[in-house]
Coordinates of C-alpha atoms in Angstrom, one line a residue:
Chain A
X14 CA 79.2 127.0 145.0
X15 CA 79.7 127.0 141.2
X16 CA 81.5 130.3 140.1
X17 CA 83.5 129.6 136.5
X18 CA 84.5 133.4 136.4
X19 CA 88.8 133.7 136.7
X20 CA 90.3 137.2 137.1
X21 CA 92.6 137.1 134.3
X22 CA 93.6 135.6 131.0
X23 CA 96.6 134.3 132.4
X24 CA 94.8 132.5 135.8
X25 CA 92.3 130.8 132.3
X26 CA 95.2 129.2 130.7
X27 CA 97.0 127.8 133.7
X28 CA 97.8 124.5 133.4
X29 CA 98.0 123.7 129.9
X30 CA 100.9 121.4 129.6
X31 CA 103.4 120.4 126.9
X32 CA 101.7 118.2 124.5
X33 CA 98.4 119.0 125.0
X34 CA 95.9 119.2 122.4
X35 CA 94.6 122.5 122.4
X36 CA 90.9 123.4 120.4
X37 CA 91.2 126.8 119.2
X38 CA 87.9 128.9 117.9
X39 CA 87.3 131.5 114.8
X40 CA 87.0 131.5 111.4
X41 CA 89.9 133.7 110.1
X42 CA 89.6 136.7 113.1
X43 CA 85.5 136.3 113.8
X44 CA 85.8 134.2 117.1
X45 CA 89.5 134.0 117.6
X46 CA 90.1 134.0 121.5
X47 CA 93.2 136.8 120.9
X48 CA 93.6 137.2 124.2
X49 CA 93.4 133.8 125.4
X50 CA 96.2 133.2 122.6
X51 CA 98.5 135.6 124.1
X52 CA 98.1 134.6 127.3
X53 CA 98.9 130.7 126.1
X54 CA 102.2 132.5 124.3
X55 CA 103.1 134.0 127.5
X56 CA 102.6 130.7 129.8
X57 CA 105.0 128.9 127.3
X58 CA 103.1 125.0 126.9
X59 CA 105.1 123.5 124.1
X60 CA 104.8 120.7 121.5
X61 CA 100.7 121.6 121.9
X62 CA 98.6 120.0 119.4
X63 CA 95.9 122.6 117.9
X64 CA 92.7 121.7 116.4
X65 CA 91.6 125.4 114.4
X66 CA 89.8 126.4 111.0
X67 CA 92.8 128.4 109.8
X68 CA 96.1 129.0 111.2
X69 CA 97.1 132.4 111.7
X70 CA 97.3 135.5 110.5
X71 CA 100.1 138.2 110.3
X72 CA 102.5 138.0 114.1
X73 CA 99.7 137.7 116.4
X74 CA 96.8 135.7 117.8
X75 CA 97.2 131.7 116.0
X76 CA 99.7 133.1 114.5
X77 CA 101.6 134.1 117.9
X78 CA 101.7 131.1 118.9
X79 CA 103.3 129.0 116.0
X80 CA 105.7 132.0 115.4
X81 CA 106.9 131.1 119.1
X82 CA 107.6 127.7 118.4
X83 CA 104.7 126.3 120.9
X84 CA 102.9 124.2 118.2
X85 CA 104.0 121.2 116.3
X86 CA 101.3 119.7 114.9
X87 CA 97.9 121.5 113.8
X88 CA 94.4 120.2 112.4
X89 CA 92.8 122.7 109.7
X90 CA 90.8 122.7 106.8
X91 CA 92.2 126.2 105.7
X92 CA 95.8 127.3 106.9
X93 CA 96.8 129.5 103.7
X94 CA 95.2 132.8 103.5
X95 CA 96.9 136.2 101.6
X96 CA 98.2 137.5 105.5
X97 CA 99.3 133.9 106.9
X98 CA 103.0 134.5 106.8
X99 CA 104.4 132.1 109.7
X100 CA 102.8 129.0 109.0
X101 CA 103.5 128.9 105.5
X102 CA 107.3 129.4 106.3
X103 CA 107.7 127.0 109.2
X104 CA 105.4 124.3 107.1
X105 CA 107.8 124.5 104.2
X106 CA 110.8 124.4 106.3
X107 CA 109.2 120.9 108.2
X108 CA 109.0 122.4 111.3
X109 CA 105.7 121.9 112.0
X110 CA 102.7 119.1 110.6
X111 CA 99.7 119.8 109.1
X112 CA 96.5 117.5 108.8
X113 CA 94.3 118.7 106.5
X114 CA 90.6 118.1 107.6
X115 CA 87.5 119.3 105.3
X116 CA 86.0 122.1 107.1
X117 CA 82.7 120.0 107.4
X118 CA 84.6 116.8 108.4
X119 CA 86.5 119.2 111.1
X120 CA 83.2 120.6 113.2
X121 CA 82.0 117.4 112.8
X122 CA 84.9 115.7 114.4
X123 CA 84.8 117.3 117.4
X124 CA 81.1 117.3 117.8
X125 CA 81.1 113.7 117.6
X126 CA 84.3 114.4 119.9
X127 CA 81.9 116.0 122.7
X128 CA 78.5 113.9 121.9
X129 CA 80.5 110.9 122.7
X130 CA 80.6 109.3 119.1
X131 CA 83.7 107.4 118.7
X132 CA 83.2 107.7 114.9
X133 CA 80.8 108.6 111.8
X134 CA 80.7 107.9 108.0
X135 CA 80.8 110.9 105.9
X136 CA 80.6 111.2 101.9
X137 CA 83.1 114.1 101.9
X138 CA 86.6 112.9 100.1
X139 CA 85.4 110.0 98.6
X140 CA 87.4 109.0 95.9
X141 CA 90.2 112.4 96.5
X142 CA 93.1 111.8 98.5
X143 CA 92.3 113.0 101.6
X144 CA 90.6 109.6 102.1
X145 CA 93.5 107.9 101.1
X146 CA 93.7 105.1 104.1
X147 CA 90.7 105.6 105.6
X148 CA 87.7 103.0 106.1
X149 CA 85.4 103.4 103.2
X150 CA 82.0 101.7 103.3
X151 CA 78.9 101.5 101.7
X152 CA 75.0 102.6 103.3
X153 CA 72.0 102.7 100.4
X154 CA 74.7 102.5 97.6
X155 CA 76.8 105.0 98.2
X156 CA 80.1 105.1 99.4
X157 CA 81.0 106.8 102.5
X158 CA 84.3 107.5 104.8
X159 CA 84.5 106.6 108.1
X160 CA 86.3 110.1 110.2
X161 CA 86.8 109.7 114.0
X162 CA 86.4 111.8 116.4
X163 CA 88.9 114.7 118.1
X164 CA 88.7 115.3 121.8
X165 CA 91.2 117.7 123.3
X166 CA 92.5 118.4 126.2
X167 CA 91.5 122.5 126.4
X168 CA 89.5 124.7 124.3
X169 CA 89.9 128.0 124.1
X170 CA 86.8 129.6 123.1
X171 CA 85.7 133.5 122.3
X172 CA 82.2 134.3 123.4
X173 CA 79.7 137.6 123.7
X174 CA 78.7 137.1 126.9
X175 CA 78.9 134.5 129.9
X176 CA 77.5 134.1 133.4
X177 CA 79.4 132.3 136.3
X178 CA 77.8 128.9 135.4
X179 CA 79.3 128.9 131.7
X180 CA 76.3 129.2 129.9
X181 CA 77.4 131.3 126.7
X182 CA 75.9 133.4 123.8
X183 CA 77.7 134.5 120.8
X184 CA 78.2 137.1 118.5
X185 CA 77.1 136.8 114.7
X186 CA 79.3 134.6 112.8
X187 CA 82.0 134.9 115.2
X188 CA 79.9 131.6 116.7
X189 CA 81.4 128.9 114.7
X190 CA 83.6 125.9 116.4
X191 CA 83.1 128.1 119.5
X192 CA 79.8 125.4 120.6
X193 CA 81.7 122.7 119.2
X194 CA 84.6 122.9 120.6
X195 CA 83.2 123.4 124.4
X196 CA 81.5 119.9 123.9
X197 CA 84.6 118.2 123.0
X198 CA 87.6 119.6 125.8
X199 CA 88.2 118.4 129.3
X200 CA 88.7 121.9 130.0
X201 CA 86.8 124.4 128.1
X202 CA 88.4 128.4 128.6
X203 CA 86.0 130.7 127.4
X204 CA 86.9 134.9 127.2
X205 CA 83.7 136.9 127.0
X206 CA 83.1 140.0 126.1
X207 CA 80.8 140.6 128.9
X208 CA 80.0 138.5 132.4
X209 CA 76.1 138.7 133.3
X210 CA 74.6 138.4 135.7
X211 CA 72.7 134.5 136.3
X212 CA 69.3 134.7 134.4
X213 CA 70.6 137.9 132.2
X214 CA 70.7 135.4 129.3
X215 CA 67.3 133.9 128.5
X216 CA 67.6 130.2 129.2
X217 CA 65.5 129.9 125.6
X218 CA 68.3 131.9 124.3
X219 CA 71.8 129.9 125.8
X220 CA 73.4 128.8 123.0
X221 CA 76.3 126.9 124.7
X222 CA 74.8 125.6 128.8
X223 CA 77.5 126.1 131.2
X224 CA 77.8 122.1 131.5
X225 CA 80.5 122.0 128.9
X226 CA 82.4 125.1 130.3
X227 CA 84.9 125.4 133.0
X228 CA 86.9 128.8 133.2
X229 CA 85.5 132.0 132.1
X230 CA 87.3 135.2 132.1
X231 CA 86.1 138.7 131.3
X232 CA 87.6 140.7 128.6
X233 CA 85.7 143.9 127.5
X234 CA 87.8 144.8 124.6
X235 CA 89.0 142.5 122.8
X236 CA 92.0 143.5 119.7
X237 CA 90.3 143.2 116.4
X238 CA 93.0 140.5 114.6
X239 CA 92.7 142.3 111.5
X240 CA 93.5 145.5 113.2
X241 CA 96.5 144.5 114.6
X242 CA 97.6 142.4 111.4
X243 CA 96.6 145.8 108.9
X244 CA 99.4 147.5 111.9
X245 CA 101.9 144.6 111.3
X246 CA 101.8 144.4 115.3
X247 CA 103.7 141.2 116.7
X248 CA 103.1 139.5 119.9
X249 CA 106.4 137.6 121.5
X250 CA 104.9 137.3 125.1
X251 CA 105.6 138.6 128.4
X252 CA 108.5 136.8 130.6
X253 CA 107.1 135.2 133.3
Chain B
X2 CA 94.9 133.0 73.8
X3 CA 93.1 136.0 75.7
X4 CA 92.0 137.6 72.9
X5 CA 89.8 134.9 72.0
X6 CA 88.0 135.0 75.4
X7 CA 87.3 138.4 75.0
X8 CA 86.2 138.4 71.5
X9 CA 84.0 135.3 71.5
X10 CA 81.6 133.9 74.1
X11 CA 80.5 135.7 77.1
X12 CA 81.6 137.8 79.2
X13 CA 82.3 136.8 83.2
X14 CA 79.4 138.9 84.3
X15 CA 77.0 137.2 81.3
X16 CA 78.1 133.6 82.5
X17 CA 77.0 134.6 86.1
X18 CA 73.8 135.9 84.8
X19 CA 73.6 132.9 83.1
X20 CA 73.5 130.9 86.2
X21 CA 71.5 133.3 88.3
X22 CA 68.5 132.2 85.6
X23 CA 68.8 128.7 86.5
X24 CA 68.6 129.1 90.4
X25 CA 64.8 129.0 90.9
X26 CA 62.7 131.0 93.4
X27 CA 62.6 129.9 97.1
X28 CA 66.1 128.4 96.7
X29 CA 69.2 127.8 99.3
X30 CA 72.1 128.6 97.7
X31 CA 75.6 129.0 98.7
X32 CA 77.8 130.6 96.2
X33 CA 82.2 129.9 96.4
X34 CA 84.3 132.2 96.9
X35 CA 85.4 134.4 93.7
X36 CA 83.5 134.4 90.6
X37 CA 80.9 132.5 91.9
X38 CA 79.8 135.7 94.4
X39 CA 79.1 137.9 91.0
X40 CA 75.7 135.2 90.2
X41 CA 73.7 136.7 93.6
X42 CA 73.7 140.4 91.5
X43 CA 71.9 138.9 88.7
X44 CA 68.6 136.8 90.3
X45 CA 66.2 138.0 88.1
X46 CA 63.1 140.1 90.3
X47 CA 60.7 138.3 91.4
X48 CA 62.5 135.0 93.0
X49 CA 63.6 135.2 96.3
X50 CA 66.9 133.4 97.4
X51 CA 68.5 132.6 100.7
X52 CA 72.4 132.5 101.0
X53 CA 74.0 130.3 102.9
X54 CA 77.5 130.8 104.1
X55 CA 79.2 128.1 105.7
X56 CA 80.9 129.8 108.6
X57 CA 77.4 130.3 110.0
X58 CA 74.9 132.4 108.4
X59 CA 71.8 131.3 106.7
X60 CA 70.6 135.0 104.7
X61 CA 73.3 136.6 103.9
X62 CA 73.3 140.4 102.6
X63 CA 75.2 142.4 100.4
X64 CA 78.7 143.1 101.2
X65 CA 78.8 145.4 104.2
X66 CA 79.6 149.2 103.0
X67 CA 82.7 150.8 103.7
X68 CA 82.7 152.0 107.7
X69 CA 80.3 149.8 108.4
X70 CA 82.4 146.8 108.4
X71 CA 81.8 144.3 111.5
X72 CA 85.1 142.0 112.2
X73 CA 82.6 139.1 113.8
X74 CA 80.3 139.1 110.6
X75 CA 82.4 137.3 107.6
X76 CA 81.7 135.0 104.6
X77 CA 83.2 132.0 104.0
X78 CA 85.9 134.1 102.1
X79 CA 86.1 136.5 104.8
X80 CA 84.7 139.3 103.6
X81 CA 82.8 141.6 105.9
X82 CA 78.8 141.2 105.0
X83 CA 75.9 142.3 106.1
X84 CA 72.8 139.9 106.9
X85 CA 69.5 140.2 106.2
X86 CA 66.3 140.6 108.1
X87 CA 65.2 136.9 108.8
X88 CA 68.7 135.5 108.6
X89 CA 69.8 133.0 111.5
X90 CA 73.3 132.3 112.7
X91 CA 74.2 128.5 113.9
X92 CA 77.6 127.0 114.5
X93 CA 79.6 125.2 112.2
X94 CA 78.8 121.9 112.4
X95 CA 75.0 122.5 112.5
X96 CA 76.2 124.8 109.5
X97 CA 77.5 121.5 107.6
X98 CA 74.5 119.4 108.5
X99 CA 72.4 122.1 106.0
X100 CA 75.4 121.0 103.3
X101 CA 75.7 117.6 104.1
X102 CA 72.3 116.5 104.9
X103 CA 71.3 118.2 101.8
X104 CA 69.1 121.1 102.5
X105 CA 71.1 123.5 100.6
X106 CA 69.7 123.5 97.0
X107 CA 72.2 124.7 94.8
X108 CA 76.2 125.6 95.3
X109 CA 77.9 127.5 92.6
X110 CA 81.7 126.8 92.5
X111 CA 84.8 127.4 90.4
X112 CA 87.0 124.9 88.7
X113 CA 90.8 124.1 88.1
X114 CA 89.2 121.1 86.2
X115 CA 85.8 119.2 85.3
X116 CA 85.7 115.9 83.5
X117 CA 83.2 114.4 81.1
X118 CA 82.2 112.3 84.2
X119 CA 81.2 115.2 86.1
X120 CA 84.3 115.3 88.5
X121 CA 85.8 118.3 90.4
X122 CA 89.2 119.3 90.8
X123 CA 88.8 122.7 92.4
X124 CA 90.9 122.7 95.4
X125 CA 94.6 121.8 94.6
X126 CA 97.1 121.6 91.9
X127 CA 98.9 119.1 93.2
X128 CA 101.7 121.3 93.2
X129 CA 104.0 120.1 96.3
X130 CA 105.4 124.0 97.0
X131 CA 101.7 125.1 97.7
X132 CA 100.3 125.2 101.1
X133 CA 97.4 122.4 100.8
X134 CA 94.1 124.2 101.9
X135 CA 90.9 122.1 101.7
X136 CA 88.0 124.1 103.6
X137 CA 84.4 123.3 103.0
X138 CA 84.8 122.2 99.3
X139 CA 84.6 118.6 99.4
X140 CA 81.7 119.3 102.0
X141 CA 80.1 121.2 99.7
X142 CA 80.3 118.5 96.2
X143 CA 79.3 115.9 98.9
X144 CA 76.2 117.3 100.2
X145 CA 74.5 119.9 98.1
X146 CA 71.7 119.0 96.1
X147 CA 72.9 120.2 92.4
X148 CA 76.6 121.5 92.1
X149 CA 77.2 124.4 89.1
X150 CA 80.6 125.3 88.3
X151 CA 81.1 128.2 86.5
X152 CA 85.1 129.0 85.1
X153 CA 86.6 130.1 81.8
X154 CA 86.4 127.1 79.1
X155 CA 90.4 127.2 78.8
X156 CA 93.4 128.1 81.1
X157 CA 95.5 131.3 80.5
X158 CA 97.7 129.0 78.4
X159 CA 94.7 127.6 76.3
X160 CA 94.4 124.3 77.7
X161 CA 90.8 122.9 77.6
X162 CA 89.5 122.9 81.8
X163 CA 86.6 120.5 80.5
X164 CA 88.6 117.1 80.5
X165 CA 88.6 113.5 79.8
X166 CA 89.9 112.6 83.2
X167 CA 91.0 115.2 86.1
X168 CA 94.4 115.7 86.7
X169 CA 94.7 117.9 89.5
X170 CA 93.7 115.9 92.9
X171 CA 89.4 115.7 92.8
X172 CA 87.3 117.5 95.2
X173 CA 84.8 115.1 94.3
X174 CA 83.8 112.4 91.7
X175 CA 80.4 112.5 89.9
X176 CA 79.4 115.8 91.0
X177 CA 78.7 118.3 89.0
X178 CA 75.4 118.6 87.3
X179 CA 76.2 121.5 85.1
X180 CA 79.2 123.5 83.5
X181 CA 78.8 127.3 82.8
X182 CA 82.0 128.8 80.8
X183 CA 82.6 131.7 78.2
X184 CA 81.9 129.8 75.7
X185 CA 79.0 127.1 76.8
X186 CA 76.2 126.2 78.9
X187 CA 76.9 122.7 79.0
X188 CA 74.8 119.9 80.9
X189 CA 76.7 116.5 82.9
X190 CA 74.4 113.9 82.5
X191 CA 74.8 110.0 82.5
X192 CA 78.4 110.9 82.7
X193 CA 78.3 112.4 79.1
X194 CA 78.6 116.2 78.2
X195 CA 76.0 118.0 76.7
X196 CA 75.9 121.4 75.2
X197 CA 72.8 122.8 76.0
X198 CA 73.7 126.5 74.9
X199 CA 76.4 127.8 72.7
X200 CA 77.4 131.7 73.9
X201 CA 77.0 133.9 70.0
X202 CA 80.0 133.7 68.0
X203 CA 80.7 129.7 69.4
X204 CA 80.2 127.0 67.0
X205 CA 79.5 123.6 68.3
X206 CA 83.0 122.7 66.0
X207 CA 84.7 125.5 67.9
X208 CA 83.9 124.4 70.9
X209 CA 85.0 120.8 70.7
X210 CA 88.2 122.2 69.3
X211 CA 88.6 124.0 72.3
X212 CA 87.4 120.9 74.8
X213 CA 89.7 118.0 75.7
X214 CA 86.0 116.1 76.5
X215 CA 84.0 114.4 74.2
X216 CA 81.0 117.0 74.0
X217 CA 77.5 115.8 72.8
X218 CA 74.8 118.5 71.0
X219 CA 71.3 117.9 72.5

């Protein structure tokens, strides 16, 4: 019997182990898996590797989790925004690595990561230095740069709505790496706004099938991020 | 010297009106974050335009009103929006196969610097205590079909932001097709520059003055 529905945010993120490389989803606040975060900040994984757009706003969500020393390295395109207060202290303190990836270069590095392309040539950063080292070769006379692809070993990944076989639709623009980022973990933890029934969601209308998903867990209200950064909240975790 | 740029040359809402007549009707644009957000208020009537965002939204609406604000629909700068009737949302990387397959027509960015070469530095000033931050920018130079940059012809300190050779770290080399500032309307072809409109008050000689770039008149 297939049922990928787990009781709680903390049963979703069992298991994640120091080192792992974690996929996190959202642009800024619009898909962030909060809860999912927390739960990670509370189970305590260290040394994790995260692959996310941005990294963190204000004391909670992303942020959380780099504030409580769980993250050393972390893949992003964007990691400075006006509210990102931890990273930008812990980067310039050396505490923790950044790899800078262009935003198109990212999503495309972990859908090769899930569609089981070991690399691809892109013309993003020819001739800047983010392609400084990398494999540059020509196609049709123009120069390209080859990127390889990122697999991790979870994804955490905010939805709309889920049923017990994983099959996932999402909310407006809060889609983003969320379809990605199921393709390219061994484990894919999804929270969703709403579990449905099987056949609620129009098989024409799936957006992620449940094949690349293995733990969903139900949570009807999730925080707003912005919310809780406007109220300066802070998240430090629950002892286990 | 400010007083200059407010005395001579256009305004910022004139340059992006100035930009906004040069995007044609039918076109997929997607418009950088800043300045570059004022050119959808000025598409003349008459064309229809389709914004793309590149956190997933092809027909994007005005700025969502005040209450009315949805957390899960953003812009690229992460503003709340609104979408239009007709729009489609699609993940991010099907999001960067519209930029870098080149589906998108037109992108309208801002500059740190643009050479006579038509390169970009838009993204970094090298400066070692900043936090680097990329995004979709070198996407963007890479894949859209004609790049317009639009940014005041000088810095704050009067240096000349149309240059011989970039300084700052490139977003992109050979991209830019054309350069809209206070003071100029100014075309990158064949890796020349030339000024295809000069804003009232701007001489062609004030204009080189003010340009570190070998300018050409048409």
């Amino acid at each position: 019997m297939i049922n990928k529905i787990v009781s709680s945010a903390k049963e979703a993120v069992a298991g994640i182990f120091d080192g792992a490389t974690v996929m996190i989803s959202g642009f800024g606040e619009a898909g962030s898996p909060v809860e999912l975060i927390h739960a990670l900040v509370d189970q305590g994984a260290k040394d994790l590797t995260v692959v996310s757009n941005n990294a963190g706003s204000g004391h909670v969500g992303l942020a959380a989790l780099i504030e409580n020393r769980q993250v050393k390295k972390i893949l992003c395109s964007f990691p400075r925004t006006a509210i990102s207060v931890v990273f930008p202290e812990l980067y310039r303190a050396g505490e923790i690595e950044l790899v800078l990836v262009p935003q198109g270069t990212l999503a495309e590095r972990i859908r090769a990561g899930g569609a089981g392309v070991p690399a691809f040539y892109t013309p993003a950063t020819v001739n800047t230095p983010l392609a400084e080292g990398k494999e540059v070769r020509e196609f049709n006379g123009r120069q390209y740069v080859m990127e390889e692809a990122i697999q991790a070993d979870f994804a955490l990944v905010k939805c709309a709505a889920a049923d017990k076989y994983g099959n996932l639709i999402y909310n407006k623009t809060a889609r983003n790496f969320g379809p990605v980022m199921c393709m390219a973990a061994k484990t894919t933890i999804v929270q969703a706004k709403q579990v449905v029934e099987l056949g609620t969601i129009d098989p024409e209308h799936v957006v992620t099938p449940g094949i690349f998903v293995h733990r969903v867990v139900e949570i009807s209200n999730p925080a707003d991020e912005s919310k809780l950064v406007a109220e300066n909240e802070k998240y430090h975790g629950i002892r286990q | 010297m400010e007083s200059d740029n407010k005395i001579i040359g256009w305004s910022t809402g004139e340059m992006a009106q100035k930009v906004a007549m040069d995007i044609h009707d039918g076109a997929y644009v997607n418009l950088g974050i800043g300045i570059p957000e004022m050119v959808a208020g000025f598409i003349p009537e008459g064309r229809e335009v389709i914004y793309h965002t590149e956190n997933g939204l092809l027909g994007m609406g005005k700025v969502a009103e005040v209450g009315s604000e949805d957390p899960e629909l953003v812009n690229a700068g992460k503003k709340y929006v609104t979408a239009i009737p007709g729009a489609a949302y699609f993940h991010h990387a099907d999001s960067f196969a519209m930029i870098r397959g080149g589906h998108i027509d037109v992108c309208v960015l801002g500059a740190y610097q643009v050479s006579e070469e038509g390169d970009l530095a838009n993204w970094s000033t090298g400066n070692p205590n900043d936090i680097p931050a990329v995004g979709g920018a070198m996407d963007l130079v890479a894949g859209v079909k004609t790049i317009y940059v639009i940014t005041k012809h000088t810095t704050k300190t009067d240096e000349s932001k149309i240059v011989k050779q970039c300084t700052y770290p490139l977003t992109g080399k050979n991209v830019v097709s054309r350069i809209y500032t206070n003071y100029a309307i100014i075309d990158v072809r064949d890796k020349q520059l030339f000024v295809r409109e000069l804003a009232p008050g701007v001489s062609f000689e004030f204009l080189q003055k003010h340009t570190e770039a070998t300018l050409h008149q048409e």
